XYZ file of N, CA and C in Angstrom:
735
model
N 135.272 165.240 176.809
C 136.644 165.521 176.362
C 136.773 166.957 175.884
N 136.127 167.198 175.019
C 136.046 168.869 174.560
C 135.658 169.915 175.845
N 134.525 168.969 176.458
C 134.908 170.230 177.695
C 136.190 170.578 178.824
N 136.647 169.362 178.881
C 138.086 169.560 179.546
C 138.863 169.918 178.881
N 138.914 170.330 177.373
C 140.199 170.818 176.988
C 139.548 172.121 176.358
N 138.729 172.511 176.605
C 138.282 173.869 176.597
C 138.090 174.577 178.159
N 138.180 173.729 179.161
C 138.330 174.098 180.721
C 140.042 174.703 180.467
N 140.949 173.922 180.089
C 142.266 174.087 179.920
C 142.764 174.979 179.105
N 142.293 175.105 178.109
C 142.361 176.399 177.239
C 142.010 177.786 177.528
N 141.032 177.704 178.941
C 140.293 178.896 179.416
C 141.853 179.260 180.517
N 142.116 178.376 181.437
C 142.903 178.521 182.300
C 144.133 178.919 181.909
N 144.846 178.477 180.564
C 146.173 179.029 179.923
C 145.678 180.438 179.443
N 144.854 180.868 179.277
C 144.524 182.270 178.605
C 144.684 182.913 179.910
N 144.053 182.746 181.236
C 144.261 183.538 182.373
C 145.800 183.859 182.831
N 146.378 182.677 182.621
C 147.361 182.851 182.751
C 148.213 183.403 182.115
N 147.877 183.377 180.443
C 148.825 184.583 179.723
C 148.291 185.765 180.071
N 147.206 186.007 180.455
C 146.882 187.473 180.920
C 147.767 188.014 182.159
N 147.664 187.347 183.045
C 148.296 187.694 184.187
C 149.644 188.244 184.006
N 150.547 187.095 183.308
C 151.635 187.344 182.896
C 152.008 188.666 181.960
N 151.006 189.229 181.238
C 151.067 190.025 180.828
C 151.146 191.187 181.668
N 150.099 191.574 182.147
C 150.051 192.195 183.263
C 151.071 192.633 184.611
N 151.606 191.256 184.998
C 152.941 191.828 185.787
C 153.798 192.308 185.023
N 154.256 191.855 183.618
C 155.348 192.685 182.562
C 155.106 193.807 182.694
N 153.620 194.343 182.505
C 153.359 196.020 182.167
C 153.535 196.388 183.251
N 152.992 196.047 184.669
C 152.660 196.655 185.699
C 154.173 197.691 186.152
N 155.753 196.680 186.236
C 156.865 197.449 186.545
C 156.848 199.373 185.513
N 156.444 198.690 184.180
C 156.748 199.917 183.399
C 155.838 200.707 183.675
N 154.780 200.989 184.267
C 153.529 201.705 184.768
C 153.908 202.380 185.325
N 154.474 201.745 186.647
C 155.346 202.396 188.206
C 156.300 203.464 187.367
N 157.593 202.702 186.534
C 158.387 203.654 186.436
C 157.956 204.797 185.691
N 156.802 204.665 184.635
C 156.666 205.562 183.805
C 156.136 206.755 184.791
N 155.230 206.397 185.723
C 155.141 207.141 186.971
C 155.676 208.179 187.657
N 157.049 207.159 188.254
C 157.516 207.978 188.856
C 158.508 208.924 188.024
N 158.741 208.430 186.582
C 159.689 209.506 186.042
C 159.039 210.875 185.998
N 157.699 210.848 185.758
C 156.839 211.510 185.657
C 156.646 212.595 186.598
N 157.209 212.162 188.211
C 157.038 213.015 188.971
C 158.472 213.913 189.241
N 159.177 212.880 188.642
C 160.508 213.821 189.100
C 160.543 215.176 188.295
N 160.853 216.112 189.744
C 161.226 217.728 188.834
C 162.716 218.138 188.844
N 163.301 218.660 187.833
C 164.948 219.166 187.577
C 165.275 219.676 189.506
N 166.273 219.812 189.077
C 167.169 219.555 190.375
C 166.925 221.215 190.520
N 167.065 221.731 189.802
C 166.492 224.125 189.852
C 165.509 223.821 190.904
N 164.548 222.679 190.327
C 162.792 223.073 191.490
C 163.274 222.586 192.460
N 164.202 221.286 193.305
C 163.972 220.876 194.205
C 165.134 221.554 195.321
N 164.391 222.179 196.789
C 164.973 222.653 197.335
C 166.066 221.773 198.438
N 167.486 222.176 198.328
C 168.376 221.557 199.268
C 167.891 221.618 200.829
N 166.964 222.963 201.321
C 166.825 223.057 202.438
C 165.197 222.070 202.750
N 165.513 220.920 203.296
C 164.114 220.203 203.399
C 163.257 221.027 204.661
N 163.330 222.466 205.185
C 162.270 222.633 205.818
C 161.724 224.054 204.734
N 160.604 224.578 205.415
C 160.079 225.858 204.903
C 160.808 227.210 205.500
N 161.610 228.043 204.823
C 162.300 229.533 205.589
C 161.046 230.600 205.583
N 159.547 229.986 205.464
C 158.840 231.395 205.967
C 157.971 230.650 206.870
N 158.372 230.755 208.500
C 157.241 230.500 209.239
C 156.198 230.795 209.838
N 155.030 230.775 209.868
C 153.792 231.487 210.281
C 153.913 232.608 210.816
N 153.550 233.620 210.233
C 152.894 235.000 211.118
C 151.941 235.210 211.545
N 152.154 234.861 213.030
C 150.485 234.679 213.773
C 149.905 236.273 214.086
N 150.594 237.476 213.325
C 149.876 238.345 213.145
C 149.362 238.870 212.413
N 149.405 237.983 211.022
C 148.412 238.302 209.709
C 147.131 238.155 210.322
N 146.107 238.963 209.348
C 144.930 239.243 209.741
C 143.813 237.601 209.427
N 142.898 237.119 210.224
C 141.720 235.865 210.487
C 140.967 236.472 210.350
N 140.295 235.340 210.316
C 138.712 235.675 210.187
C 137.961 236.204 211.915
N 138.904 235.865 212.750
C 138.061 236.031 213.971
C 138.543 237.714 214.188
N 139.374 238.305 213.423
C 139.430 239.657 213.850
C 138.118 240.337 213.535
N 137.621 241.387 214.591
C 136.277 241.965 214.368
C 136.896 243.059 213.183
N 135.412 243.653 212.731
C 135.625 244.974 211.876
C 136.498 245.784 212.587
N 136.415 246.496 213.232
C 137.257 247.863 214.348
C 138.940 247.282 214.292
N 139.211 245.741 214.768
C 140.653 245.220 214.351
C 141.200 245.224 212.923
N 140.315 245.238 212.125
C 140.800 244.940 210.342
C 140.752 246.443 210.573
N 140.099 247.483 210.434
C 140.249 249.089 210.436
C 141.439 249.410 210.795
N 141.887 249.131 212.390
C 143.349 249.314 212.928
C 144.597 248.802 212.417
N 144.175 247.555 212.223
C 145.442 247.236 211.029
C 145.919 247.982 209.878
N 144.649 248.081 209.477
C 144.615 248.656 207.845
C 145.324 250.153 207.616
N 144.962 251.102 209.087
C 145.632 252.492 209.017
C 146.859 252.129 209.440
N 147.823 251.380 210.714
C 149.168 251.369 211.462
C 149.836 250.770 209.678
N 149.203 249.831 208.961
C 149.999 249.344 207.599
C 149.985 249.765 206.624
N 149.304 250.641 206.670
C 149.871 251.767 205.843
C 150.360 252.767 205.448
N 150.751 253.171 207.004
C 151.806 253.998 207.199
C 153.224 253.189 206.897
N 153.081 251.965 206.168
C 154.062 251.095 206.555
C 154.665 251.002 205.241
N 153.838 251.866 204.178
C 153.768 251.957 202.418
C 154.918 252.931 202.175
N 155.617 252.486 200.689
C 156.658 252.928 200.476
C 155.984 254.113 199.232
N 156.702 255.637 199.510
C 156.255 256.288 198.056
C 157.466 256.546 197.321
N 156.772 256.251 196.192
C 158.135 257.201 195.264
C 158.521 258.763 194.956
N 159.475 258.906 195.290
C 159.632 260.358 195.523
C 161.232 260.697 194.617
N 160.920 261.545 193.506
C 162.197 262.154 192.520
C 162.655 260.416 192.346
N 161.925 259.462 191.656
C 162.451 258.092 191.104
C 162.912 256.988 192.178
N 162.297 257.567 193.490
C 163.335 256.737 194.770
C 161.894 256.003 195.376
N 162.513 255.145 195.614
C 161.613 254.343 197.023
C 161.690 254.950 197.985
N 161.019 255.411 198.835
C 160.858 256.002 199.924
C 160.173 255.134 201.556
N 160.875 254.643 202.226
C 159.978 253.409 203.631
C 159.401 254.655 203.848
N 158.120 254.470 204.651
C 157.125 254.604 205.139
C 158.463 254.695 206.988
N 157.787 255.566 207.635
C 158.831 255.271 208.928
C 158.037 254.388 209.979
N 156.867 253.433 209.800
C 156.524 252.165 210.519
C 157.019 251.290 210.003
N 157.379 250.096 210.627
C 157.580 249.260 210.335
C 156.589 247.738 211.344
N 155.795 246.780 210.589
C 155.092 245.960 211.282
C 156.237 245.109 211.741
N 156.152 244.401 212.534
C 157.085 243.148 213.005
C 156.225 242.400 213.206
N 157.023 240.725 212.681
C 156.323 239.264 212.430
C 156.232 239.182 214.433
N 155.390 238.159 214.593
C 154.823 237.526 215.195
C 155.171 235.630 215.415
N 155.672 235.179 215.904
C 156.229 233.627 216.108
C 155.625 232.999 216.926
N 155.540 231.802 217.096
C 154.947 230.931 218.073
C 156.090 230.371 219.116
N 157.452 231.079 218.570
C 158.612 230.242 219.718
C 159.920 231.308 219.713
N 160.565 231.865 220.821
C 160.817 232.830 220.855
C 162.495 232.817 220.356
N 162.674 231.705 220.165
C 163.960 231.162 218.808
C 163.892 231.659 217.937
N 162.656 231.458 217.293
C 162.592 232.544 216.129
C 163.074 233.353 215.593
N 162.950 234.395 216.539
C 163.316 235.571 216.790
C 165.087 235.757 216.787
N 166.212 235.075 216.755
C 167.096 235.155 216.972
C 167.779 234.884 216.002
N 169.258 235.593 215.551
C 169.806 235.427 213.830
C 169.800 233.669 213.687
N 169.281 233.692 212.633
C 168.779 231.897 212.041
C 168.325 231.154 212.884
N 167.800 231.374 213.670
C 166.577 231.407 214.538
C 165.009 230.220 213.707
N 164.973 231.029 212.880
C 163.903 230.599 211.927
C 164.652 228.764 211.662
N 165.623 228.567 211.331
C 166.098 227.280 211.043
C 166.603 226.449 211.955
N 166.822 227.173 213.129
C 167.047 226.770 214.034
C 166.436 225.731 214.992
N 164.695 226.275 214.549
C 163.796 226.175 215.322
C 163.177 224.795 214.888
N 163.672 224.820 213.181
C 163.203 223.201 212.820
C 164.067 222.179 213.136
N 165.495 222.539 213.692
C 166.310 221.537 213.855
C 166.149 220.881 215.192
N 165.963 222.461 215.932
C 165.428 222.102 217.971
C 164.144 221.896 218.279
N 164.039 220.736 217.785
C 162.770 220.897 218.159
C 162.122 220.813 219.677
N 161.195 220.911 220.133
C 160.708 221.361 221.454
C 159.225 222.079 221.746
N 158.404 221.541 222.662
C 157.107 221.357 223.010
C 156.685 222.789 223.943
N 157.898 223.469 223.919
C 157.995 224.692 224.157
C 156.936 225.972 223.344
N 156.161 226.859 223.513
C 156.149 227.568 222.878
C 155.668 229.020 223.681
N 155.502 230.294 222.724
C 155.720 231.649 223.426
C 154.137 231.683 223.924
N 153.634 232.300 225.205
C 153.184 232.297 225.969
C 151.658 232.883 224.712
N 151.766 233.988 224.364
C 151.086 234.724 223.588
C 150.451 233.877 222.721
N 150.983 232.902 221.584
C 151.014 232.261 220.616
C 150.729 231.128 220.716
N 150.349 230.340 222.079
C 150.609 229.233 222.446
C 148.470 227.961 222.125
N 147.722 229.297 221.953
C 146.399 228.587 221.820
C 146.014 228.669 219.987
N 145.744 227.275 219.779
C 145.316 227.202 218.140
C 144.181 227.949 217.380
N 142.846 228.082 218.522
C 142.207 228.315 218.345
C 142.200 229.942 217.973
N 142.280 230.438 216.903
C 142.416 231.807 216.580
C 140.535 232.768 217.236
N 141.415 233.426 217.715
C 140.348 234.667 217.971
C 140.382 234.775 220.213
N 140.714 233.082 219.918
C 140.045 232.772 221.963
C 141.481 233.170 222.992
N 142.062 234.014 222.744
C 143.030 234.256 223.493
C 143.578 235.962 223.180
N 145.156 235.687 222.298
C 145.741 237.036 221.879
C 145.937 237.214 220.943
N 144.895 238.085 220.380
C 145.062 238.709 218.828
C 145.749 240.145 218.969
N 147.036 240.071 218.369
C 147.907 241.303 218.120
C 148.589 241.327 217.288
N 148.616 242.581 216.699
C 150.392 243.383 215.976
C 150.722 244.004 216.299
N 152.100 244.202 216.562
C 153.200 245.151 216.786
C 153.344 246.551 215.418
N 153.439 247.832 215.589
C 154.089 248.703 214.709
C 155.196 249.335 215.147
N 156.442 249.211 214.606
C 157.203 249.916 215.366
C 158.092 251.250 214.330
N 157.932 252.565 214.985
C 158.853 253.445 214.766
C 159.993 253.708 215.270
N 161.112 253.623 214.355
C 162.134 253.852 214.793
C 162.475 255.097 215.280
N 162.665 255.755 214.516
C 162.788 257.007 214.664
C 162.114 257.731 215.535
N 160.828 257.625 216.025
C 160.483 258.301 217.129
C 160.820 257.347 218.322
N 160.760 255.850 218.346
C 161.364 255.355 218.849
C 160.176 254.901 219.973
N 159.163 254.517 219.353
C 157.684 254.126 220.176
C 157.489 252.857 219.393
N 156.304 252.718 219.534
C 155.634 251.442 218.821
C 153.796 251.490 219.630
N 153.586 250.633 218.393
C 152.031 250.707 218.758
C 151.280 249.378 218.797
N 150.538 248.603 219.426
C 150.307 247.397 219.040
C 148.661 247.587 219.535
N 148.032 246.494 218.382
C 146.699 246.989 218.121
C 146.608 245.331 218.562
N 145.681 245.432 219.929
C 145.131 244.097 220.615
C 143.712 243.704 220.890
N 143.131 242.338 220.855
C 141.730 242.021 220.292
C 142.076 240.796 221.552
N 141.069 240.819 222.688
C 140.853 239.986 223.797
C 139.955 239.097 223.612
N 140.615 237.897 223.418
C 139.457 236.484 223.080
C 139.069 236.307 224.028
N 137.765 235.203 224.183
C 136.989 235.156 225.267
C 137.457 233.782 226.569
N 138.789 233.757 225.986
C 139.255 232.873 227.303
C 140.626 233.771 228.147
N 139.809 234.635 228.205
C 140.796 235.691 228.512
C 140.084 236.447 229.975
N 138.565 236.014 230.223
C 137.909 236.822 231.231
C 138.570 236.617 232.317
N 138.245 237.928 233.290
C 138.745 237.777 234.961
C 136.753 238.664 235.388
N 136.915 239.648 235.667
C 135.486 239.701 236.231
C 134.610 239.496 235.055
N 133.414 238.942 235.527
C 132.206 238.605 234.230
C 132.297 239.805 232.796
N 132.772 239.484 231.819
C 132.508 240.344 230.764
C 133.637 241.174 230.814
N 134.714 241.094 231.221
C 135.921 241.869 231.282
C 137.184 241.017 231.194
N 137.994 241.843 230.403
C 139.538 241.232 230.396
C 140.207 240.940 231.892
N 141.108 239.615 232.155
C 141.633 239.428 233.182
C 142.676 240.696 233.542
N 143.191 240.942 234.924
C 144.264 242.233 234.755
C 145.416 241.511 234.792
N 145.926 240.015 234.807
C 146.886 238.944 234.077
C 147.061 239.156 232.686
N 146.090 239.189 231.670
C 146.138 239.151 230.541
C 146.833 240.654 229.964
N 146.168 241.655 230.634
C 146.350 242.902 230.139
C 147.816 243.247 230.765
N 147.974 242.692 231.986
C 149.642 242.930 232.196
C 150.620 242.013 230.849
N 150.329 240.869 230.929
C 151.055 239.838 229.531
C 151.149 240.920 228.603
N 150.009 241.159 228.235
C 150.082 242.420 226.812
C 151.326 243.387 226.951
N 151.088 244.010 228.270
C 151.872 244.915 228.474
C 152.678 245.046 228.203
N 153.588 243.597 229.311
C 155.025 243.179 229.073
C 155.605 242.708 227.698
N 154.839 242.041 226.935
C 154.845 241.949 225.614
C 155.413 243.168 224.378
N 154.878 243.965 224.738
C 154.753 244.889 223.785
C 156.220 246.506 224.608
N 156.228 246.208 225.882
C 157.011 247.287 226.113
C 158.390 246.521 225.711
N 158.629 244.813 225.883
C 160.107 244.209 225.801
C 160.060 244.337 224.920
N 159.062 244.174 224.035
C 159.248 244.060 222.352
C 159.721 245.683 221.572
N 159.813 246.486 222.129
C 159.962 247.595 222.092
C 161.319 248.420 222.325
N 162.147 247.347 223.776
C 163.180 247.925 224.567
C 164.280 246.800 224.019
N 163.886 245.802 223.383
C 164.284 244.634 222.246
C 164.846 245.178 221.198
N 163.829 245.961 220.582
C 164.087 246.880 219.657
C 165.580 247.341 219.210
N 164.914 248.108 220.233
C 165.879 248.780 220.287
C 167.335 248.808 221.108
N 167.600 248.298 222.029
C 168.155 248.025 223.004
C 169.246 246.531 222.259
N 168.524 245.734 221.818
C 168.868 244.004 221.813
C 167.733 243.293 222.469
N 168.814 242.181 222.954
C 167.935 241.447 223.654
C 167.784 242.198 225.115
N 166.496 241.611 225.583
C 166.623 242.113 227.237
C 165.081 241.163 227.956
N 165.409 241.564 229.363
C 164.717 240.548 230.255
C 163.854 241.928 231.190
N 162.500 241.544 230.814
C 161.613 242.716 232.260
C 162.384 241.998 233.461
N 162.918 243.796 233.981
C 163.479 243.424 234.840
C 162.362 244.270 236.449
N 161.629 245.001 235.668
C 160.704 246.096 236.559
C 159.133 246.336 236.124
N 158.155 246.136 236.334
C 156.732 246.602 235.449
C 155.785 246.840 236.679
N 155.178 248.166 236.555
C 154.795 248.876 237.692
C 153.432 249.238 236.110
N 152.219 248.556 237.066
C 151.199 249.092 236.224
C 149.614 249.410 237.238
N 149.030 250.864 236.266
C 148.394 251.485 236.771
C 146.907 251.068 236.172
N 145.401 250.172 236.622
C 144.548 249.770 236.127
C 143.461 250.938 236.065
N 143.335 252.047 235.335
C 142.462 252.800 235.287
C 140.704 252.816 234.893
N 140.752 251.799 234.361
C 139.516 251.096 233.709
C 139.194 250.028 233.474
N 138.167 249.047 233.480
C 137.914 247.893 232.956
C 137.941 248.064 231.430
N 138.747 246.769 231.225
C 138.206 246.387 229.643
C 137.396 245.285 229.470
N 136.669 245.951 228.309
C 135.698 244.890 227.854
C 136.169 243.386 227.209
N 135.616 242.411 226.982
C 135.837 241.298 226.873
C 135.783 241.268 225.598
N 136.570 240.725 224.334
C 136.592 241.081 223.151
C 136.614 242.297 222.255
N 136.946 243.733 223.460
C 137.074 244.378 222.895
C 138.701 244.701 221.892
N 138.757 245.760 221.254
C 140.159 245.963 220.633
C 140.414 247.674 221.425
N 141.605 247.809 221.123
C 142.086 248.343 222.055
C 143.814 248.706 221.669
N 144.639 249.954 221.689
C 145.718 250.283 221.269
C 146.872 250.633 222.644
N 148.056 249.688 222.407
C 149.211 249.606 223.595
C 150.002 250.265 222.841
N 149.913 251.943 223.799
C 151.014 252.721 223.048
C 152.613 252.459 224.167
N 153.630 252.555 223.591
C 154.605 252.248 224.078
C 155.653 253.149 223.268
N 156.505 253.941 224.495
C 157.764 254.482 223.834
C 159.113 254.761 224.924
N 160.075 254.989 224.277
C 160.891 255.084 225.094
C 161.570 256.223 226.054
N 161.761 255.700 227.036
C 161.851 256.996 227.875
C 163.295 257.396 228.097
N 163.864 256.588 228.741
C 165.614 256.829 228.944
C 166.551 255.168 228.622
N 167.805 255.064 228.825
C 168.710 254.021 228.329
C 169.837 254.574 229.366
N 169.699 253.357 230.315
C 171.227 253.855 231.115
C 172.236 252.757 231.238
N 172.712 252.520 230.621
C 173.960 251.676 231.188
C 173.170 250.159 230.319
N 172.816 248.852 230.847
C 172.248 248.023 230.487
C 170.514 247.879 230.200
N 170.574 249.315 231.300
C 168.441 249.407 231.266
C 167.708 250.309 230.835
N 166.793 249.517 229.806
C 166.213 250.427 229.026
C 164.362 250.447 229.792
N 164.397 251.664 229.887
C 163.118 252.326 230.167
C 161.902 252.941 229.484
N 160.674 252.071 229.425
C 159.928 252.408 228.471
C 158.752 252.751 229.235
N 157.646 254.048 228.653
C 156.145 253.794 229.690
C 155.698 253.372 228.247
N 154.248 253.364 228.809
C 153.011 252.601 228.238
C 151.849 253.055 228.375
N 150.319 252.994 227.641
C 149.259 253.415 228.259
C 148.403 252.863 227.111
N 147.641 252.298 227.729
C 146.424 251.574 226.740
C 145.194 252.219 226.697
N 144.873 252.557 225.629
C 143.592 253.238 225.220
C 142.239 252.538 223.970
N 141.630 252.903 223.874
C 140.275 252.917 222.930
C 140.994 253.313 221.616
N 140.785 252.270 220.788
C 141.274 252.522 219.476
C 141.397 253.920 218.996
N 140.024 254.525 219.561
C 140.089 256.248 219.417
C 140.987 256.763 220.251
N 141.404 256.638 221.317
C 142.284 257.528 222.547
C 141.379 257.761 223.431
N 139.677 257.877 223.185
C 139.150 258.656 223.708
C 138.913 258.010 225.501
N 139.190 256.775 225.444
C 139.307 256.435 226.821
C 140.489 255.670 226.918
N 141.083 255.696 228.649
C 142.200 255.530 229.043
C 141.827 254.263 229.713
N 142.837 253.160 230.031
C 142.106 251.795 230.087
C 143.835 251.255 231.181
N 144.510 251.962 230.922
C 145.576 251.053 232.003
C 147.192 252.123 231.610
N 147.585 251.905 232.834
C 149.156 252.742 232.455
C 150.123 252.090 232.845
N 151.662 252.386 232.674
C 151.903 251.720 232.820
C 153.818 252.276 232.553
N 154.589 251.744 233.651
C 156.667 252.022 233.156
C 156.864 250.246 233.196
N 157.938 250.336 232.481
C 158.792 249.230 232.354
C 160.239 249.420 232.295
N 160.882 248.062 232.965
C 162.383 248.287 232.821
C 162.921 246.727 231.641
N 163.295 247.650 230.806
C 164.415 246.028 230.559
C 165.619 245.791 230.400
N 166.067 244.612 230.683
C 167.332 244.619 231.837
C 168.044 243.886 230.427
N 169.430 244.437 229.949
C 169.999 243.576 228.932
C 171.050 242.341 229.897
N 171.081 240.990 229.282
C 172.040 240.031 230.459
C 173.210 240.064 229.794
N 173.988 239.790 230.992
C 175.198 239.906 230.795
C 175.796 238.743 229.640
């Protein structure tokens, strides 16, 4: 008898426990989540991010000689103070996108609303270093630009050398981006290029680009790719770009 009503006495205690337990458990949750809520100042109305990747900030797969080249074109890019004034630097770097929406006024927000499996030719491999490592510098005022390029190794055409596909892409890249510029938008409408040298396979390497004439809708730019030094000549190169109607 005492053990069955000490069996029963054990079992009503579990059960006030339990019961206890679901009581607290709701106030747990809420104490919780009040906990996480932040004032309405921190939380942003726009549910995407307005700064999207610049796939031309500097990785780890850039060699030494690429961090060097960066480091001088960006800092010509430094503002001084001069008689209490800010003073630009007359380079200016330009971002880098993975989708060429981007690039276009609200563009950036645009791009989270459209979405699409689309992306820019350049920008298109994850793997940083195995394809196209570049930045753009552009001067206005003289009205050139410079882009400092690093050939990943899925980039070969003869054994140990850049494809002359890849080095044309560059090309066109960097002269539209240039005749863009300045011009607006526009479409290569002409690219006549001269292969003077092999390039090496991972080497780095500088796409000078400037402008030559502007007639009517077409803007005309040459080109010539050299050795970070100048000291060798590696490909030449005119372009046309065509603004659409």
């Amino acid at each position: 008898m005492l053990g069955h009503l000490a069996r029963r006495l054990g079992r009503m205690q579990q059960i006030s426990n339990g019961l206890k337990l679901f009581s607290e458990e709701p106030h747990r949750h809420l104490q919780t989540s009040l906990e996480t809520i932040r004032p309405l100042s921190m939380v942003s109305l726009w549910p995407f991010s307005s700064q999207p990747r610049d796939f031309s900030q500097p990785n780890s797969s850039w060699s030494p000689e690429m961090h060097k080249a960066y480091d001088h074109y960006n800092a010509l890019c430094d503002t001084d103070t001069e008689n209490g004034e800010e003073k630009r630097g007359p380079w200016r770097k330009l971002p880098s996108y993975n989708r060429s929406i981007k690039y276009a006024t609200g563009g950036i927000h645009l791009s989270k609303l459209i979405q699409a499996k689309a992306r820019l030719f350049t920008r298109n491999v994850k793997e940083q270093g195995a394809t196209f490592e570049y930045m753009v510098f552009v001067n206005k005022e003289e009205k050139r630009c410079v882009c400092v390029f690093q050939a990943g190794h899925l980039l070969e055409g003869a054994p140990g050398h850049v494809h002359g596909g890849a080095i044309a892409t560059m090309i066109d890249t960097v002269t539209g981006t240039l005749a863009g510029f300045l011009s607006g938008p526009v479409m290569t409408a002409n690219l006549n290029i001269d292969y003077r040298s092999p390039m090496p396979l991972g080497s780095v390497v500088l796409i000078h680009s400037a402008l030559d004439r502007i007639e009517r809708r077409k803007t005309y730019i040459t080109c010539k790719v050299t050795s970070t030094d100048e000291s060798k000549l590696y490909t030449e190169a005119t372009a046309a770009g065509l603004q659409p109607n």
